[in-house]
CSV table of C-alpha atoms in Angstrom, one decimal:
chain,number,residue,atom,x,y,z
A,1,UNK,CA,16.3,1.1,-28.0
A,2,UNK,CA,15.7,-1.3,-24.9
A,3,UNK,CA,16.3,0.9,-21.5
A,4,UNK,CA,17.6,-0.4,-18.3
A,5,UNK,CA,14.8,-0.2,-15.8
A,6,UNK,CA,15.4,3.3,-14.0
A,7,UNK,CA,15.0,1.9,-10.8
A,8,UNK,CA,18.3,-0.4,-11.3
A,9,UNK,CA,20.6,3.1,-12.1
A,10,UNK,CA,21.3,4.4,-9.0
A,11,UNK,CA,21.9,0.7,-7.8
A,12,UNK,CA,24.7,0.4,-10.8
A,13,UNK,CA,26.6,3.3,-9.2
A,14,UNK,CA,27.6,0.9,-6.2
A,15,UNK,CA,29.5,-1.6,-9.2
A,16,UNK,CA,29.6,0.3,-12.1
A,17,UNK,CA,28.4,3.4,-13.7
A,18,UNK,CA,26.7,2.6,-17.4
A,19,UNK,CA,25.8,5.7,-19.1
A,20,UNK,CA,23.2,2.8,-21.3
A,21,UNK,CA,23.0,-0.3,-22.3
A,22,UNK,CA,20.7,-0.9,-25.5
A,23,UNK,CA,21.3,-4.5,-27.0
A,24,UNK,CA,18.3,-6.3,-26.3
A,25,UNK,CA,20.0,-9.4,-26.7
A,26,UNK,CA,19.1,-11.2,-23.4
A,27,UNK,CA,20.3,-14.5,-24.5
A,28,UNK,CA,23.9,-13.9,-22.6
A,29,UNK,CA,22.4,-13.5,-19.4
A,30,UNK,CA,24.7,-13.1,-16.3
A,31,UNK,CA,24.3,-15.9,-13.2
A,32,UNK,CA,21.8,-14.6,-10.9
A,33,UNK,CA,22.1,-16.2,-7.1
A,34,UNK,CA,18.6,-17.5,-6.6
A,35,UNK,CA,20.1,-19.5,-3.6
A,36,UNK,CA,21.2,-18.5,0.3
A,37,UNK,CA,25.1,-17.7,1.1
A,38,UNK,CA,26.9,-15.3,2.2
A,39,UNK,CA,26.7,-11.9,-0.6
A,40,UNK,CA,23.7,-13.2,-2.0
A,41,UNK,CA,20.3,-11.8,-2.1
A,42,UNK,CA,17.9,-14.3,-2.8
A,43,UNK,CA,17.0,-17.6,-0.4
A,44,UNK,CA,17.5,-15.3,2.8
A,45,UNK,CA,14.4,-14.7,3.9
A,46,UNK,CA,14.2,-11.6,2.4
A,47,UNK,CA,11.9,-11.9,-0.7
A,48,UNK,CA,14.2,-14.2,-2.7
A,49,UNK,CA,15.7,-11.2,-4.3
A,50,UNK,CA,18.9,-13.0,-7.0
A,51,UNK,CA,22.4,-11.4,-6.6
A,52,UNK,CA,24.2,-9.7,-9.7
A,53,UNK,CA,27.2,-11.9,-10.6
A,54,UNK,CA,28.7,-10.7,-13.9
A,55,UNK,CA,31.0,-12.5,-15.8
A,56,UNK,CA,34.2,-10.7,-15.5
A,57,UNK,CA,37.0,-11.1,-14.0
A,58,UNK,CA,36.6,-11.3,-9.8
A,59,UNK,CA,40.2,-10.4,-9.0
A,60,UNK,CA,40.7,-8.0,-11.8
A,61,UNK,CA,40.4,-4.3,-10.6
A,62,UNK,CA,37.6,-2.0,-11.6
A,63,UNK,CA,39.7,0.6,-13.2
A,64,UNK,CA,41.6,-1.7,-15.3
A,65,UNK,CA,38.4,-3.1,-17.2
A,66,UNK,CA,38.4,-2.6,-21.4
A,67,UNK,CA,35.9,-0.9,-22.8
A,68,UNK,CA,34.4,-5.1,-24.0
A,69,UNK,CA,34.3,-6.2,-20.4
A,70,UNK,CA,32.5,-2.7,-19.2
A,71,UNK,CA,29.9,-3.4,-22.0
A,72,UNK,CA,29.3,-6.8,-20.8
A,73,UNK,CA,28.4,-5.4,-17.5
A,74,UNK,CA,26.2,-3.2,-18.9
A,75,UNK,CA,24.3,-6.0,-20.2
A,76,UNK,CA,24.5,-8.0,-17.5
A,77,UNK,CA,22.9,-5.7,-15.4
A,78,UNK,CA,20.4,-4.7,-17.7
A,79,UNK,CA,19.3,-8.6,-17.9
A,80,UNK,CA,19.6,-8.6,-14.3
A,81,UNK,CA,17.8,-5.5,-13.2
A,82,UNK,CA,14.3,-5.8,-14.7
A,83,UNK,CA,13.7,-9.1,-12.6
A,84,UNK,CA,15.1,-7.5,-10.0
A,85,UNK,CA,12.9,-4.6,-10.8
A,86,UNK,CA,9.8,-6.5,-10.8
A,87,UNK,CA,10.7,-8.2,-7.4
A,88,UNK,CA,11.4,-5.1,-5.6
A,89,UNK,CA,8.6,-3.1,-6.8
A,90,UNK,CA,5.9,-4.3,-4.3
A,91,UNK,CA,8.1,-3.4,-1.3
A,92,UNK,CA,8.8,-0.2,-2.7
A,93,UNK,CA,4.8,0.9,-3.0
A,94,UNK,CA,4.4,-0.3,0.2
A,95,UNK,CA,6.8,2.4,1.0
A,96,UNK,CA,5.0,4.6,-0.8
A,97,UNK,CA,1.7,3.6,0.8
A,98,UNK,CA,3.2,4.5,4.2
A,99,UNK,CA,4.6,8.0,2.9
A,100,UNK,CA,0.4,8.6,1.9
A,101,UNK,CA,-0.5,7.7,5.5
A,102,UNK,CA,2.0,9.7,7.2
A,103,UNK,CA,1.2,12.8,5.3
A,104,UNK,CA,3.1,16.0,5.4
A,105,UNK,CA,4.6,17.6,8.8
A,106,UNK,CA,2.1,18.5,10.7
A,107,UNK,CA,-1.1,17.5,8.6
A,108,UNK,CA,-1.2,13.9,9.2
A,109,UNK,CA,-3.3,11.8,6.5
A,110,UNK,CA,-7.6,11.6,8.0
A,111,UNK,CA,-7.7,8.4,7.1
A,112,UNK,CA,-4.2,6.3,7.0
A,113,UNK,CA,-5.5,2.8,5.4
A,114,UNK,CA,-7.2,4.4,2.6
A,115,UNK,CA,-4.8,6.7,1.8
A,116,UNK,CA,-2.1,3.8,2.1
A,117,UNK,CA,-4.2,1.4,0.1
A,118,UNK,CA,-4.5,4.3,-2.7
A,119,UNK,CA,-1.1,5.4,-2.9
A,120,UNK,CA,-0.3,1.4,-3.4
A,121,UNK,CA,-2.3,0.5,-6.2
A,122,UNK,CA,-1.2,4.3,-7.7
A,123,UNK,CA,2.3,3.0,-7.5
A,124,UNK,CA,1.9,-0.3,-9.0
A,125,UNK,CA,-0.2,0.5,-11.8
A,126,UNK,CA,2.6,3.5,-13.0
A,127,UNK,CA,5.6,0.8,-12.0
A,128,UNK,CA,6.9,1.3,-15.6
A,129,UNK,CA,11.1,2.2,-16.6
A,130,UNK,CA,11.8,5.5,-15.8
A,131,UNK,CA,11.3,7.5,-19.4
A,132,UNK,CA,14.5,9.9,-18.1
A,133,UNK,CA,16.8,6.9,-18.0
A,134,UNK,CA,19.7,6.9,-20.1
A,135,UNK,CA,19.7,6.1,-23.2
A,136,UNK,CA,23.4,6.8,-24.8
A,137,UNK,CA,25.5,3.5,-25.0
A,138,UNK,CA,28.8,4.5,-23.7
A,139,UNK,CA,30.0,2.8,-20.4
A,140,UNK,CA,32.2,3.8,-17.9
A,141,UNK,CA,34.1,2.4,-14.8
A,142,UNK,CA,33.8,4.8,-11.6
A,143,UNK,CA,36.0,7.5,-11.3
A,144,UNK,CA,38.7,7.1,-8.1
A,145,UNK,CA,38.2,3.4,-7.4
A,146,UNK,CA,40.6,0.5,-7.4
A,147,UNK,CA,38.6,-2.2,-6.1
A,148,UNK,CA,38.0,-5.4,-7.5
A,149,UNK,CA,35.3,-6.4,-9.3
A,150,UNK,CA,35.1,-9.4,-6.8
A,151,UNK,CA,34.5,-6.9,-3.7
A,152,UNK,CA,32.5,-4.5,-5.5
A,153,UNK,CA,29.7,-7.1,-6.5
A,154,UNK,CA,29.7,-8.8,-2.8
A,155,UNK,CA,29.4,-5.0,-1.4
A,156,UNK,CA,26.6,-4.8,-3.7
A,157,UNK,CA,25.0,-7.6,-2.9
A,158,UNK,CA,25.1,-7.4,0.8
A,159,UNK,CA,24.2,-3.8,0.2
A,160,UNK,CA,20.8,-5.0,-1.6
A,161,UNK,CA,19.9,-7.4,1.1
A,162,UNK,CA,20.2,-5.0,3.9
A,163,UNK,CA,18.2,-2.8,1.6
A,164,UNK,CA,15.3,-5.4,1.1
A,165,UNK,CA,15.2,-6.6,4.7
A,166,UNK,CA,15.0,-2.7,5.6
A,167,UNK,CA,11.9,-2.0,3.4
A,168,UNK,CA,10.2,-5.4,4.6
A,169,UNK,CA,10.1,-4.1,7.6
A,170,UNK,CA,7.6,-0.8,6.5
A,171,UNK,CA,4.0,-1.9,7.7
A,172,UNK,CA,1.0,-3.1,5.7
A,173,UNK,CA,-1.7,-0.7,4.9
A,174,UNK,CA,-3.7,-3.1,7.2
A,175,UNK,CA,-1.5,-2.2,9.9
A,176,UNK,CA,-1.7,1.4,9.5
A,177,UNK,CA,-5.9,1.3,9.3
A,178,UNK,CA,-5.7,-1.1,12.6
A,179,UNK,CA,-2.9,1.2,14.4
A,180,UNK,CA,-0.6,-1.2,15.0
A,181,UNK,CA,2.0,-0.2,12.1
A,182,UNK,CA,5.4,1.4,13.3
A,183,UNK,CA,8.1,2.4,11.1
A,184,UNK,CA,11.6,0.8,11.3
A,185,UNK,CA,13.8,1.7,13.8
A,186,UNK,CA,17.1,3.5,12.3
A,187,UNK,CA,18.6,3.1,8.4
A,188,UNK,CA,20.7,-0.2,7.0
A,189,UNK,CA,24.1,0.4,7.9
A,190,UNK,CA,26.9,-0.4,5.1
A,191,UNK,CA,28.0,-3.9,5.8
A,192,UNK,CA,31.0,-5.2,6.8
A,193,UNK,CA,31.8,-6.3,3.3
A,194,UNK,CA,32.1,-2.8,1.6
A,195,UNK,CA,34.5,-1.8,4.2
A,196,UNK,CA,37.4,-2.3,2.0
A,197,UNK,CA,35.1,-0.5,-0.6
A,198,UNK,CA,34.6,2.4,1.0
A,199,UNK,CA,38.6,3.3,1.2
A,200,UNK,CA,39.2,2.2,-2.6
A,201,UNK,CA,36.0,3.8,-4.3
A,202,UNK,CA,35.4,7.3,-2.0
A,203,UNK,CA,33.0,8.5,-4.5
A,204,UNK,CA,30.6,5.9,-4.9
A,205,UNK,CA,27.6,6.1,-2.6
A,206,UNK,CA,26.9,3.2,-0.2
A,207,UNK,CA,23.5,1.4,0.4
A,208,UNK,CA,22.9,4.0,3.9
A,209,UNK,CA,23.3,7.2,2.2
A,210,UNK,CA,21.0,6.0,-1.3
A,211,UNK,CA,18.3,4.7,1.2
A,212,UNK,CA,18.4,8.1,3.3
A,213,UNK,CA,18.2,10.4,0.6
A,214,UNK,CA,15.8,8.3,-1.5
A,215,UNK,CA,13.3,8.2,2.1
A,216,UNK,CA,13.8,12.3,3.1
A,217,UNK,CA,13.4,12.9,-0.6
A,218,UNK,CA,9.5,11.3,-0.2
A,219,UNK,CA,8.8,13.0,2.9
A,220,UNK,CA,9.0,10.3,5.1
A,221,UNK,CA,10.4,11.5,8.9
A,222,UNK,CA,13.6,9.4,9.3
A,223,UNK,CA,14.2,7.7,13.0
């Protein structure tokens, strides 16, 4: 049974929440924005990063979606995600190269280009699918939300390029070993487009509060 990558999972709770998706059938594969415009990813100048654009319905409302069109999202995003996976991953370990050089409260790392450069290569040689990822192949629309699929997928969107340009911004482990590294300043606020999200889906968690818990969970002190 193919998994979704288990970095892609908490990003399929902003437009849908699949439990799985297993058909390894990539042939139906959703259209990926590889260009500029406005709610896409890629061509910004932000590591080229494609937008999800499923196939369903962008006017039709999340909560009114059979169990065939929540399936096909399921797929798409599976198709979608472990490019999108792959992409991502290198800004992500340098993340995880900077959480090495800041150390723990107090007990800052002795040497913060070594330990940055280590923690790197240790996170891309285990970037593999999370082994806890789901693997039943039920589906399911979000609970309490009446957007469209149209404004979910542009809040998503949005929401991952505001991610990406947030973790370019981390510094190089080069940077760190010559002192001239600083972190970002503050976290990605929601944009403007998941406005109208945010009232019709309560529940589901926007790009600000994913990236803040993800960064306290590691350690890192947030601005």
């Amino acid at each position: 049974m193919k998994r979704a990558p288990g970095f892609v999972w908490p990003l399929c709770l902003v437009l849908l929440v699949p439990v799985a998706c297993d058909d390894d059938d990539s042939s139906d594969a959703p259209s990926v924005d590889a260009g500029g415009g406005s709610g896409g990813v890629g061509g910004t100048g932000t590591g080229g990063l494609g937008g999800i654009d499923t196939r369903l319905d962008k006017n039709k409302r999340v909560d009114q979606l059979s169990p065939d069109e929540l399936a096909q999202a399921c797929k798409d995003f599976q198709n979608w995600g472990a490019d999108f996976e792959a992409a991502l991953t290198p800004k992500l370990c340098r993340v995880a190269g900077v959480l090495a050089a800041v150390g723990s409260p107090g007990s800052p790392a002795a040497n913060p280009g070594q330990s940055c450069q280590a923690a790197v290569a240790a996170c891309e040689a285990s970037a593999t699918p999370d082994a806890g990822a789901p693997t039943e192949t039920d589906c399911t629309a979000p609970e309490n939300c009446t957007a469209t699929v149209g404004e979910l997928e542009t809040c998503l969107n949005d929401s991952l390029a505001r991610a990406d340009t947030f973790l370019s911004a981390f510094p190089s482990c080069a940077m760190l070993a010559a002192g001239t590294g600083s972190l970002p300043l503050g976290l990605p606020q929601n944009p403007a487009s998941c406005a109208p999200v945010e009232q019709k889906c309560p529940d589901l968690p926007m790009i600000g509060d994913l990236v803040e818990g993800g960064l306290s969970g590691g350690g890192l002190p947030l601005p």
